[in-house]
Coordinates of C-alpha atoms in Angstrom, one line a residue:
Chain A
M1 CA 70.9 10.7 92.5
S2 CA 71.1 13.9 90.5
P3 CA 68.3 16.3 91.3
G4 CA 68.2 17.8 87.9
R5 CA 67.3 14.7 86.1
P6 CA 63.6 13.7 86.3
S7 CA 62.3 10.3 85.4
A8 CA 61.6 10.2 81.7
P9 CA 57.8 10.4 81.3
A10 CA 57.2 13.5 83.4
N11 CA 56.9 15.9 80.6
R12 CA 56.6 14.0 77.5
P13 CA 54.0 15.6 75.2
H14 CA 52.0 12.5 74.1
G15 CA 50.4 13.9 71.0
R16 CA 49.4 17.1 72.7
S17 CA 49.4 20.3 70.7
R18 CA 52.1 22.9 71.2
S19 CA 49.9 25.6 72.7
R20 CA 48.6 23.1 75.3
V21 CA 52.1 22.2 76.3
V22 CA 53.0 25.8 76.8
A23 CA 49.8 26.5 78.8
G24 CA 50.6 23.4 80.9
R25 CA 54.1 24.6 81.5
V26 CA 52.9 28.1 82.6
A27 CA 50.4 26.5 85.0
A28 CA 53.1 24.2 86.4
Y29 CA 55.4 27.2 87.1
A30 CA 52.6 29.2 88.6
T31 CA 51.5 26.4 90.9
L32 CA 55.1 25.5 92.0
I33 CA 56.1 29.1 92.7
A34 CA 52.9 29.8 94.5
G35 CA 53.4 26.7 96.7
G36 CA 57.0 27.7 97.2
L37 CA 56.0 31.2 98.4
L38 CA 53.5 29.6 100.8
M39 CA 56.3 27.5 102.3
M40 CA 58.4 30.6 102.6
I41 CA 55.7 32.7 104.4
P42 CA 57.1 32.0 107.9
F43 CA 60.6 33.2 106.7
L44 CA 59.2 36.3 105.0
W45 CA 57.1 37.2 108.0
M46 CA 60.2 36.7 110.3
L47 CA 62.2 39.0 108.1
L48 CA 59.4 41.7 107.8
T49 CA 58.6 41.6 111.5
S50 CA 62.3 41.9 112.5
L51 CA 62.5 45.2 110.6
K52 CA 59.3 46.8 111.9
T53 CA 58.7 49.0 114.9
R54 CA 56.5 47.5 117.6
A55 CA 53.6 49.9 116.7
E56 CA 53.7 48.7 113.1
V57 CA 53.7 45.1 114.2
F58 CA 50.4 45.5 116.0
G59 CA 48.9 48.2 113.8
A60 CA 49.7 47.5 110.2
P61 CA 48.4 44.6 108.1
P62 CA 50.5 41.4 108.7
L63 CA 52.3 41.2 105.4
S64 CA 52.9 45.0 104.9
L65 CA 56.3 46.3 104.4
P66 CA 58.1 48.0 107.4
S67 CA 58.3 51.9 107.3
G68 CA 62.0 51.5 106.9
P69 CA 64.6 49.0 108.0
H70 CA 64.6 49.3 111.8
W71 CA 68.0 47.8 112.5
E72 CA 67.7 49.0 116.1
N73 CA 65.7 45.8 116.8
Y74 CA 68.8 43.8 115.9
E75 CA 71.0 46.0 118.1
R76 CA 68.6 45.7 121.1
M77 CA 68.5 41.9 120.6
W78 CA 72.3 41.7 120.3
N79 CA 73.0 43.6 123.5
A80 CA 70.0 42.5 125.5
F81 CA 72.0 40.8 128.3
G82 CA 74.8 43.3 129.0
D83 CA 78.3 41.8 128.8
V84 CA 77.1 38.5 127.3
T85 CA 76.0 39.5 123.8
F86 CA 74.3 37.3 121.2
G87 CA 77.8 37.0 119.7
T88 CA 78.8 34.9 122.7
F89 CA 76.0 32.4 122.0
F90 CA 77.0 32.5 118.3
L91 CA 80.7 31.7 119.1
N92 CA 79.7 28.9 121.5
S93 CA 77.5 27.3 118.9
L94 CA 80.3 27.6 116.3
K95 CA 82.8 26.0 118.6
I96 CA 80.6 23.1 119.7
A97 CA 79.4 22.4 116.1
S98 CA 83.0 22.5 114.8
L99 CA 84.3 20.2 117.5
N100 CA 81.4 17.8 116.8
T101 CA 82.1 17.8 113.1
I102 CA 85.9 17.2 113.6
G103 CA 85.3 14.4 116.1
E104 CA 82.6 12.6 114.1
L105 CA 84.6 12.8 110.9
F106 CA 87.7 11.3 112.6
A107 CA 86.1 8.6 114.6
C108 CA 83.4 7.6 112.1
S109 CA 85.8 7.3 109.2
L110 CA 88.1 5.1 111.2
A111 CA 85.3 2.8 112.4
A112 CA 83.7 2.7 109.0
F113 CA 87.1 1.8 107.5
A114 CA 87.3 -1.1 109.9
F115 CA 83.8 -2.3 109.2
A116 CA 84.2 -2.0 105.4
V117 CA 87.8 -3.1 104.7
I118 CA 89.3 -5.0 107.6
P119 CA 87.9 -8.5 108.1
F120 CA 87.6 -9.5 111.7
R121 CA 85.5 -11.9 113.7
G122 CA 82.1 -10.7 114.7
R123 CA 82.1 -7.9 112.2
R124 CA 78.6 -8.5 110.9
F125 CA 77.3 -9.0 114.4
L126 CA 78.8 -5.7 115.7
F127 CA 77.6 -3.8 112.7
G128 CA 74.1 -5.2 113.3
I129 CA 74.1 -4.0 116.9
L130 CA 75.3 -0.6 115.8
M131 CA 72.4 -0.3 113.3
A132 CA 70.0 -1.4 116.0
T133 CA 71.0 1.6 118.1
L134 CA 70.0 3.8 115.2
I135 CA 66.3 3.2 115.8
I136 CA 66.5 3.8 119.5
P137 CA 65.6 7.5 120.4
F138 CA 68.5 9.0 122.2
Q139 CA 66.1 10.5 124.7
V140 CA 65.7 7.1 126.2
V141 CA 69.2 7.3 127.6
L142 CA 69.2 10.9 128.7
V143 CA 69.1 10.1 132.4
P144 CA 72.0 7.6 132.5
N145 CA 74.1 9.9 130.3
F146 CA 73.4 12.8 132.6
V147 CA 74.4 10.6 135.6
L148 CA 77.6 9.6 133.8
W149 CA 78.7 13.2 133.2
R150 CA 77.8 14.1 136.8
T151 CA 79.9 11.2 138.1
L152 CA 83.0 11.8 136.0
P153 CA 85.4 14.0 137.9
N154 CA 86.4 17.3 136.3
P155 CA 89.1 19.2 138.1
F156 CA 88.5 22.4 136.1
S157 CA 84.9 23.1 137.1
E158 CA 83.5 24.4 140.3
S159 CA 81.1 21.6 140.8
G160 CA 83.9 19.0 140.2
N161 CA 81.9 17.3 137.5
F162 CA 80.8 18.1 133.9
I163 CA 77.4 19.5 134.6
G164 CA 77.4 23.2 133.6
T165 CA 80.2 22.7 131.1
Q166 CA 80.2 22.4 127.4
E167 CA 82.2 19.1 127.2
P168 CA 79.1 16.8 127.3
L169 CA 77.9 18.6 124.1
W170 CA 80.8 17.5 122.0
L171 CA 83.2 15.1 123.7
G172 CA 81.1 12.1 122.7
A173 CA 81.5 12.9 119.0
F174 CA 85.1 11.7 119.2
L175 CA 83.8 8.2 119.9
G176 CA 81.8 8.3 116.6
G177 CA 78.1 7.9 115.9
A178 CA 76.0 5.2 114.3
F179 CA 74.8 7.4 111.5
G180 CA 78.2 8.6 110.4
I181 CA 79.7 5.1 110.5
F182 CA 76.8 3.8 108.4
L183 CA 77.1 6.5 105.8
L184 CA 80.8 6.2 105.4
R185 CA 80.8 2.4 105.5
Q186 CA 78.4 2.4 102.6
F187 CA 80.6 4.7 100.7
F188 CA 83.8 2.8 101.5
L189 CA 82.2 -0.5 100.3
A190 CA 81.7 1.0 96.9
I191 CA 85.5 1.7 96.5
P192 CA 87.1 -1.2 94.6
T193 CA 89.1 -3.5 96.9
E194 CA 91.8 -3.7 94.2
L195 CA 93.0 -0.2 95.2
A196 CA 93.6 -1.3 98.8
D197 CA 95.2 -4.6 97.6
A198 CA 97.6 -2.7 95.3
A199 CA 98.6 -0.3 98.1
R200 CA 99.2 -3.3 100.4
V201 CA 101.4 -5.0 97.7
D202 CA 103.4 -1.7 97.7
G203 CA 103.9 -2.2 101.4
A204 CA 101.3 0.1 102.9
N205 CA 100.0 -0.7 106.3
P206 CA 96.2 -0.4 107.2
W207 CA 96.7 3.1 108.5
Q208 CA 98.3 4.2 105.2
V209 CA 95.6 2.5 103.2
Y210 CA 93.0 4.4 105.2
R211 CA 94.9 7.7 105.0
Y212 CA 96.1 7.7 101.4
V213 CA 93.5 5.5 99.6
Y214 CA 90.2 5.7 101.3
L215 CA 90.0 9.1 102.8
P216 CA 90.8 11.0 99.6
L217 CA 88.3 9.0 97.6
A218 CA 85.6 9.5 100.2
R219 CA 85.8 13.3 100.2
P220 CA 82.2 13.8 98.9
A221 CA 80.8 11.5 101.6
L222 CA 82.9 13.2 104.3
A223 CA 81.6 16.6 103.1
T224 CA 78.0 15.3 103.4
L225 CA 78.6 13.9 106.8
A226 CA 80.3 17.1 108.0
I227 CA 77.4 19.3 106.9
F228 CA 74.9 17.1 108.7
I229 CA 76.8 16.9 111.9
F230 CA 77.3 20.6 111.9
M231 CA 73.6 21.2 111.3
W232 CA 72.4 18.8 114.0
S233 CA 74.8 20.3 116.5
W234 CA 73.9 23.9 115.5
N235 CA 70.2 23.2 115.8
D236 CA 70.2 21.0 118.9
L237 CA 68.1 22.3 121.8
L238 CA 67.5 19.5 124.4
I239 CA 71.1 18.5 125.2
P240 CA 72.4 22.1 125.7
L241 CA 69.3 22.8 127.7
I242 CA 70.1 19.9 130.1
Y243 CA 73.8 20.5 130.5
L244 CA 74.4 24.3 130.3
R245 CA 73.9 26.4 133.4
D246 CA 75.5 29.9 132.8
L247 CA 74.5 32.5 130.3
D248 CA 78.1 32.8 128.9
Q249 CA 78.0 29.1 128.0
Y250 CA 74.7 29.2 126.1
T251 CA 74.4 28.1 122.5
T252 CA 72.2 30.1 120.1
T253 CA 69.3 27.8 120.5
V254 CA 69.3 28.0 124.3
G255 CA 69.9 31.7 124.0
L256 CA 66.8 32.1 121.8
A257 CA 64.8 30.1 124.3
F258 CA 66.0 32.4 127.0
F259 CA 65.1 35.4 124.9
Q260 CA 61.6 34.1 124.7
G261 CA 61.3 34.4 128.4
Q262 CA 62.8 37.9 128.4
F263 CA 61.1 39.5 125.4
V264 CA 57.5 38.5 125.9
G265 CA 55.4 40.3 123.3
K266 CA 58.5 42.0 121.8
W267 CA 58.2 40.3 118.5
P268 CA 60.6 42.4 116.4
E269 CA 63.5 41.7 118.7
M270 CA 62.7 38.0 118.9
M271 CA 62.4 37.7 115.1
A272 CA 65.7 39.5 114.8
G273 CA 67.3 36.9 117.0
A274 CA 65.7 34.1 115.0
M275 CA 67.0 35.6 111.7
V276 CA 70.5 35.9 113.0
S277 CA 70.5 32.3 114.3
L278 CA 69.3 31.1 110.9
V279 CA 71.8 32.9 108.7
P280 CA 74.7 30.3 109.0
M281 CA 72.6 27.3 108.1
I282 CA 70.7 29.0 105.3
T283 CA 74.0 30.2 103.8
L284 CA 75.4 26.7 104.1
F285 CA 72.3 25.3 102.5
V286 CA 72.3 27.6 99.5
V287 CA 76.0 27.0 98.9
A288 CA 76.0 23.2 99.5
Q289 CA 72.5 22.1 98.6
K290 CA 73.7 19.1 96.6
Y291 CA 75.4 17.6 99.6
F292 CA 72.3 18.0 101.7
V293 CA 70.1 16.4 99.0
R294 CA 72.6 13.6 98.4
G295 CA 73.0 12.9 102.0
I296 CA 69.3 12.6 102.6
A297 CA 68.7 10.6 99.5
L298 CA 71.4 8.1 100.4
T299 CA 70.8 7.6 104.0
G300 CA 67.7 9.4 105.1
L301 CA 69.9 11.5 107.5
K302 CA 67.7 14.1 109.1
G303 CA 67.8 16.4 112.1
Chain B
M1 CA 85.4 -7.0 122.1
V2 CA 82.0 -8.2 120.8
L3 CA 80.7 -8.2 124.4
G4 CA 82.3 -4.8 124.9
L5 CA 80.3 -3.2 122.1
A6 CA 77.1 -5.0 122.9
F7 CA 77.5 -3.7 126.4
L8 CA 78.2 -0.2 125.2
S9 CA 75.0 -0.1 123.2
A10 CA 72.8 -2.0 125.6
G11 CA 74.5 -0.6 128.7
P12 CA 72.8 2.8 128.8
I13 CA 69.4 1.3 128.1
L14 CA 69.8 -1.3 130.9
A15 CA 71.1 1.6 133.1
T16 CA 67.8 3.4 132.3
L17 CA 65.9 0.3 133.4
G18 CA 68.0 0.0 136.6
I19 CA 67.5 3.6 137.5
S20 CA 63.8 3.3 136.8
L21 CA 63.5 0.9 139.7
T22 CA 64.8 3.5 142.2
S23 CA 63.7 6.7 143.7
W24 CA 66.6 9.1 143.2
D25 CA 66.9 12.9 143.4
L26 CA 70.7 12.9 142.7
L27 CA 71.4 14.4 146.2
R28 CA 70.8 11.3 148.3
A29 CA 71.7 7.8 147.4
P30 CA 69.2 6.0 145.1
E31 CA 66.7 4.0 147.0
L32 CA 65.3 0.7 145.5
V33 CA 61.6 0.9 145.1
G34 CA 60.8 -1.9 142.7
L35 CA 58.0 -1.2 140.2
D36 CA 56.6 1.8 142.2
N37 CA 57.5 4.3 139.5
Y38 CA 55.6 2.3 136.9
A39 CA 52.6 2.0 139.2
R40 CA 52.6 5.7 139.7
L41 CA 53.0 6.4 135.9
V42 CA 49.7 4.6 135.3
D43 CA 47.9 6.9 137.7
D44 CA 49.7 10.1 136.6
K45 CA 47.2 12.1 134.6
R46 CA 50.0 14.2 133.0
F47 CA 51.8 11.1 131.8
L48 CA 48.7 9.7 130.4
M49 CA 48.1 13.0 128.6
A50 CA 51.7 12.9 127.3
L51 CA 51.1 9.4 126.0
R52 CA 47.8 10.4 124.4
N53 CA 49.2 13.6 122.8
T54 CA 52.2 11.7 121.4
T55 CA 50.0 9.0 120.0
F56 CA 47.7 11.6 118.4
Y57 CA 50.7 13.5 117.0
T58 CA 52.1 10.3 115.4
A59 CA 48.7 9.2 114.1
V60 CA 48.1 12.5 112.3
S61 CA 51.6 13.9 111.4
V62 CA 53.0 10.7 110.0
P63 CA 50.3 9.9 107.4
V64 CA 49.6 13.5 106.5
G65 CA 53.3 14.4 106.3
L66 CA 54.0 11.4 104.1
A67 CA 51.1 12.1 101.8
L68 CA 52.0 15.8 101.4
S69 CA 55.7 15.1 100.8
L70 CA 54.8 12.4 98.2
G71 CA 52.6 14.9 96.4
L72 CA 55.3 17.5 96.6
A73 CA 57.9 15.1 95.2
L74 CA 55.7 14.3 92.3
A75 CA 55.1 18.0 91.6
L76 CA 58.9 18.8 91.9
N77 CA 59.9 15.9 89.7
Q78 CA 59.8 17.9 86.5
A79 CA 62.4 18.9 83.9
I80 CA 61.7 22.6 83.8
R81 CA 64.2 25.4 83.8
G82 CA 64.9 26.9 87.2
I83 CA 63.6 23.8 89.0
S84 CA 66.5 23.8 91.4
W85 CA 65.7 27.3 92.6
I86 CA 62.1 26.3 93.0
R87 CA 63.2 23.3 95.0
T88 CA 65.3 25.5 97.3
M89 CA 62.2 27.4 98.3
Y90 CA 60.6 24.2 99.4
F91 CA 63.7 22.7 101.0
L92 CA 64.7 25.7 103.2
P93 CA 62.8 24.6 106.4
L94 CA 65.1 21.5 106.4
V95 CA 68.1 23.3 107.8
T96 CA 66.3 25.5 110.3
S97 CA 66.3 24.9 114.0
A98 CA 62.9 24.2 115.6
I99 CA 63.5 26.9 118.1
A100 CA 64.1 29.6 115.5
V101 CA 61.2 28.7 113.3
G102 CA 59.2 28.0 116.4
L103 CA 59.5 31.6 117.4
V104 CA 57.9 32.7 114.2
W105 CA 55.2 30.0 114.4
A106 CA 54.5 31.2 117.9
W107 CA 54.0 34.6 116.4
I108 CA 51.8 33.2 113.6
Y109 CA 49.6 31.5 116.2
S110 CA 49.6 34.5 118.6
P111 CA 46.0 35.2 119.7
T112 CA 46.6 39.0 119.4
S113 CA 47.5 40.1 115.9
G114 CA 49.1 36.8 114.9
L115 CA 49.3 36.2 111.2
L116 CA 46.8 33.3 111.2
N117 CA 44.1 35.1 113.2
Q118 CA 44.5 38.2 110.9
L119 CA 44.2 36.2 107.8
L120 CA 41.2 34.3 109.1
G121 CA 39.7 37.6 110.4
A122 CA 39.8 38.9 106.8
L123 CA 37.7 35.9 105.9
G124 CA 35.3 36.6 108.7
V125 CA 36.4 33.7 110.9
P126 CA 36.6 34.5 114.6
A127 CA 40.0 34.6 116.3
Q128 CA 41.2 31.4 118.0
K129 CA 43.7 31.0 120.8
W130 CA 45.5 28.1 118.9
I131 CA 48.3 27.0 121.3
T132 CA 46.4 27.7 124.6
D133 CA 43.2 26.2 123.2
P134 CA 43.0 22.6 124.3
F135 CA 41.4 21.6 121.0
W136 CA 43.6 23.5 118.6
A137 CA 46.9 23.2 120.5
M138 CA 48.0 19.8 119.1
P139 CA 46.9 20.4 115.5
S140 CA 48.8 23.7 115.6
I141 CA 52.0 22.0 116.7
I142 CA 51.5 19.3 114.1
A143 CA 51.1 21.8 111.3
M144 CA 54.4 23.4 112.2
S145 CA 56.1 20.0 112.4
I146 CA 54.7 18.9 109.0
W147 CA 56.0 22.2 107.5
Q148 CA 59.4 21.6 108.9
G149 CA 59.6 17.9 108.1
L150 CA 58.3 18.2 104.5
P151 CA 61.6 18.7 102.8
A152 CA 63.5 15.6 104.1
N153 CA 60.7 13.2 103.1
T154 CA 60.3 15.0 99.8
I155 CA 64.0 14.6 99.0
I156 CA 63.8 10.8 99.7
F157 CA 60.7 10.4 97.5
L158 CA 62.4 12.5 94.7
A159 CA 65.4 10.1 94.8
G160 CA 63.0 7.2 94.7
L161 CA 61.1 8.6 91.7
Q162 CA 64.2 9.3 89.8
A163 CA 65.4 5.8 90.3
I164 CA 62.4 4.4 88.4
P165 CA 63.4 3.4 84.9
G166 CA 61.5 5.2 82.2
D167 CA 60.9 2.0 80.3
Y168 CA 58.4 0.9 82.9
Y169 CA 56.2 3.8 82.1
D170 CA 56.5 3.2 78.4
A171 CA 55.6 -0.4 78.9
A172 CA 52.6 0.6 81.0
S173 CA 51.5 3.1 78.3
V174 CA 51.7 0.5 75.6
D175 CA 49.5 -1.7 77.8
G176 CA 47.0 1.1 77.8
A177 CA 47.6 2.5 81.3
G178 CA 46.5 6.2 81.7
R179 CA 48.0 8.7 84.1
G180 CA 46.2 7.2 87.1
G181 CA 47.0 3.7 86.1
R182 CA 50.7 4.5 85.6
F183 CA 50.8 6.0 89.1
R184 CA 49.0 3.1 90.8
H185 CA 50.8 0.2 89.0
V186 CA 54.2 1.6 88.4
T187 CA 55.1 4.6 90.6
L188 CA 53.5 3.5 93.8
P189 CA 54.8 -0.1 93.9
L190 CA 58.3 1.0 93.0
L191 CA 58.2 3.8 95.5
T192 CA 57.3 1.5 98.5
P193 CA 61.0 1.1 99.5
S194 CA 61.2 4.9 99.9
L195 CA 57.8 4.9 101.6
F196 CA 59.0 2.3 104.0
F197 CA 62.1 4.3 104.7
T198 CA 60.4 7.6 105.2
G199 CA 57.9 5.8 107.4
I200 CA 60.6 4.6 109.8
L201 CA 62.1 8.1 110.0
S202 CA 58.8 9.8 110.6
L203 CA 57.6 7.2 113.2
I204 CA 60.8 7.5 115.2
G205 CA 60.9 11.3 114.9
S206 CA 57.3 11.6 116.0
F207 CA 58.1 9.9 119.3
Q208 CA 60.9 12.3 119.9
V209 CA 58.9 15.6 119.6
F210 CA 60.3 18.0 122.1
D211 CA 61.6 21.3 120.5
Q212 CA 58.3 22.3 118.9
V213 CA 56.3 21.8 122.1
F214 CA 59.0 23.5 124.2
V215 CA 59.1 26.6 122.0
L216 CA 55.4 27.0 121.3
S217 CA 54.5 26.7 125.0
R218 CA 56.9 29.5 126.1
P219 CA 56.8 31.5 128.3
G220 CA 55.6 28.8 130.5
R221 CA 55.5 25.0 130.2
P222 CA 53.3 22.8 128.1
T223 CA 49.7 22.3 129.3
D224 CA 48.1 18.9 129.6
A225 CA 46.9 19.5 126.0
T226 CA 50.4 19.7 124.5
I227 CA 52.8 17.8 126.7
T228 CA 54.7 15.0 124.9
M229 CA 56.6 11.9 126.1
V230 CA 60.0 13.4 125.7
Y231 CA 58.9 16.7 127.4
F232 CA 57.6 14.6 130.3
I233 CA 61.0 12.9 130.6
Y234 CA 62.7 16.3 130.5
E235 CA 60.3 17.8 133.0
N236 CA 60.7 15.1 135.6
G237 CA 64.3 14.3 135.1
F238 CA 65.9 17.7 134.6
R239 CA 63.4 20.2 136.1
N240 CA 62.2 18.2 139.1
F241 CA 65.2 15.8 139.3
K242 CA 63.2 12.7 139.7
M243 CA 65.7 10.5 138.0
G244 CA 63.9 7.2 138.8
Y245 CA 60.5 8.5 137.6
A246 CA 62.0 10.0 134.4
S247 CA 63.8 6.7 133.7
A248 CA 60.6 4.7 134.1
A249 CA 58.9 7.0 131.5
S250 CA 62.0 6.6 129.2
W251 CA 61.7 2.9 129.4
V252 CA 58.0 3.0 128.5
L253 CA 59.0 5.2 125.5
F254 CA 61.7 2.6 124.5
M255 CA 59.3 -0.3 124.7
I256 CA 56.7 1.5 122.6
V257 CA 59.3 2.4 119.9
A258 CA 60.8 -1.1 120.0
V259 CA 57.4 -2.8 119.6
L260 CA 56.3 -0.4 116.9
M261 CA 59.6 -0.9 115.0
F262 CA 59.3 -4.7 115.3
A263 CA 55.7 -4.6 113.9
Y264 CA 56.7 -2.2 111.2
F265 CA 59.7 -4.3 110.0
S266 CA 57.5 -7.4 110.1
S267 CA 55.0 -5.8 107.9
Q268 CA 57.7 -5.0 105.3
R269 CA 57.4 -8.3 103.5
R270 CA 53.7 -7.7 102.8
W271 CA 53.8 -4.3 101.1
V272 CA 57.3 -3.3 100.2
H273 CA 58.5 -4.2 96.7
Y274 CA 62.2 -4.2 95.9
Q275 CA 63.1 -4.0 92.2

C-alpha cells in the first residue's frame, strides 16, 4: 500500500461551494492536528519533565516550560550506578538487537526460500504447523525454555549454564522465527519463478538461486523484517528480566525498570532515562516510516 | 523431518504440560503430583483475580481499541498536504517500549502532582489514586495500552481502506447512498478482513499483557486489582521458582487462547467478506 494515496471519494466536492470546501479543509486540519497533539502529550510531558528541576516538577503547572534546560538530570541518570553507566545498558541493547536482526534475517530468509521455492514432501503441512505457532503466546513456553537454558552446559559462565548470560536473548534468532519466515515467504512467492528457472538453466544451484536471485530482489522485505526484529528486541522486557542477573548485563528496558526502584519520586531523572532509551527507535521510525507502515499493513507485525 | 518440526513446535507446549504435573523448585528433582497444581489454581485467589483482570482487560481494550483505531484510520485517510507528518504524530507510540512510556504514564497517573490529577483538579474534580485504587487501576492500564496499540491497528485499517476501489463508492452514490449508507454498505463490509485480522492481533496481545502492569505497579508488585495472567506466570515461575505451578497457569492460558482462537476462526465465515 502507499500511505499517500487515499481512496477516491474521501474528499470529492460533490457540488459543494468552494468556500465550504475550504472551511471543511481547515476544520479537518485543526481536528487532526489537535488529536495528534493529544497523542503526543505523554512525549511532550516526558521531555518537559526531563529538563525541569525537582522543585519545578512539583511546584509549577504541569505543562509549563522548564526554567532552562537542566541537563544535569541526564548526567545524574547516566552515572547513577557508578562504573556501570546507562551507556552500558545502551550498548547491551544494541548488541542483542543487532545479533537478533542478523540471526533472523539469515535463518528466516533460508527457511522462507525453502518454503516458497523448493518443492518437498510435507511442505504445506510444515508451513501450517509453523503458522499455528504464530497464534500461541510465547509466554506459554517460558518455563520449559528457561529449564532448557538452565540445563545446557556453558563452560564460560560461573553457574555452568546460560542463566545470567545474554545468549538466551539472541541465540534462538539464528533458528529463525515464524513471523519472519511468513513475511519473507509471501514476498518470495511474488517473485516470478521464471527468474529461478533461468538461473537453473544457466547452471545455478539452489544456494546460488537464493543468494543471487532471491535475496537481492527481496531487499525491501528484508529491510522491513530487520526493522521489526530490531524494534522487538530493543523494547523487550520480560525475557531479559528473566535471564539477566548482573547490572553490567542489563538492557535499557531492564535498566529503566531498575531505575524505577532507585529513583522513587525523582521524576526528572526517570524521564531523562526514558527519553534516552526512546531516541534510537524514534529516529529509526522517522527515517524509515514507510518500512514500518508497509510491514504492518502486509502482515500485521506488531511488538 | 515432518515429525521433527511437529515435535519442535509442539514439544515446548507438551513440556509445559509435563512440568505442570510436577512440583519443582529447580533445586531438587521434580516430584510428580498429578493434577494438584490445577486444583490449587482453582482455589488461589490471586490466580482468579489474574484471570478476572485479564478477561476485563480483553473485554474492554479490544473493542474500544478497535473502534478508536477504525475512527482514526477514517480520519487519516485524506488527501491533504502534510498528511504524512500528521500521521507520524499518531504513529509514534508504535515504536516505543512499554517500559519507557510506562514511566511517563506512571507519572501522569501519580496521585501527587501527576498530570491527570492536575488537569482534573483544574476542572474541580477531586484527585484520584488511579493505579493504587482498586476501581481505577485496570481502566488506567487499559487507557495506556489503547494509546500504545492505536497506531498498529490504524495502519492495518488504513491499508484496508486504501484497497477499496473508488468505483464501489460511485456505484453506491448513484444508487442514492449518503455518507452513512456508503460507510455501512461499502466501507464496513469491505473492511471486515482487516477487522478480522486486527481482532486476532488484539485478542492474542491482550492475553499477553505484562509490561504495562509491571511498570505501572513499580516500585512494588501488582496488587490483586492489577495482576494479569502473564504476570502471575512470571511471579510464580521466576520470582518464587514454582515451576510446576507456573506451568499449570501457562497451560490454562494456552487453553484459553486456543479455544478463543478456534471460536474466532469459526466465526469468520459468518461475518468476514472477502472481495
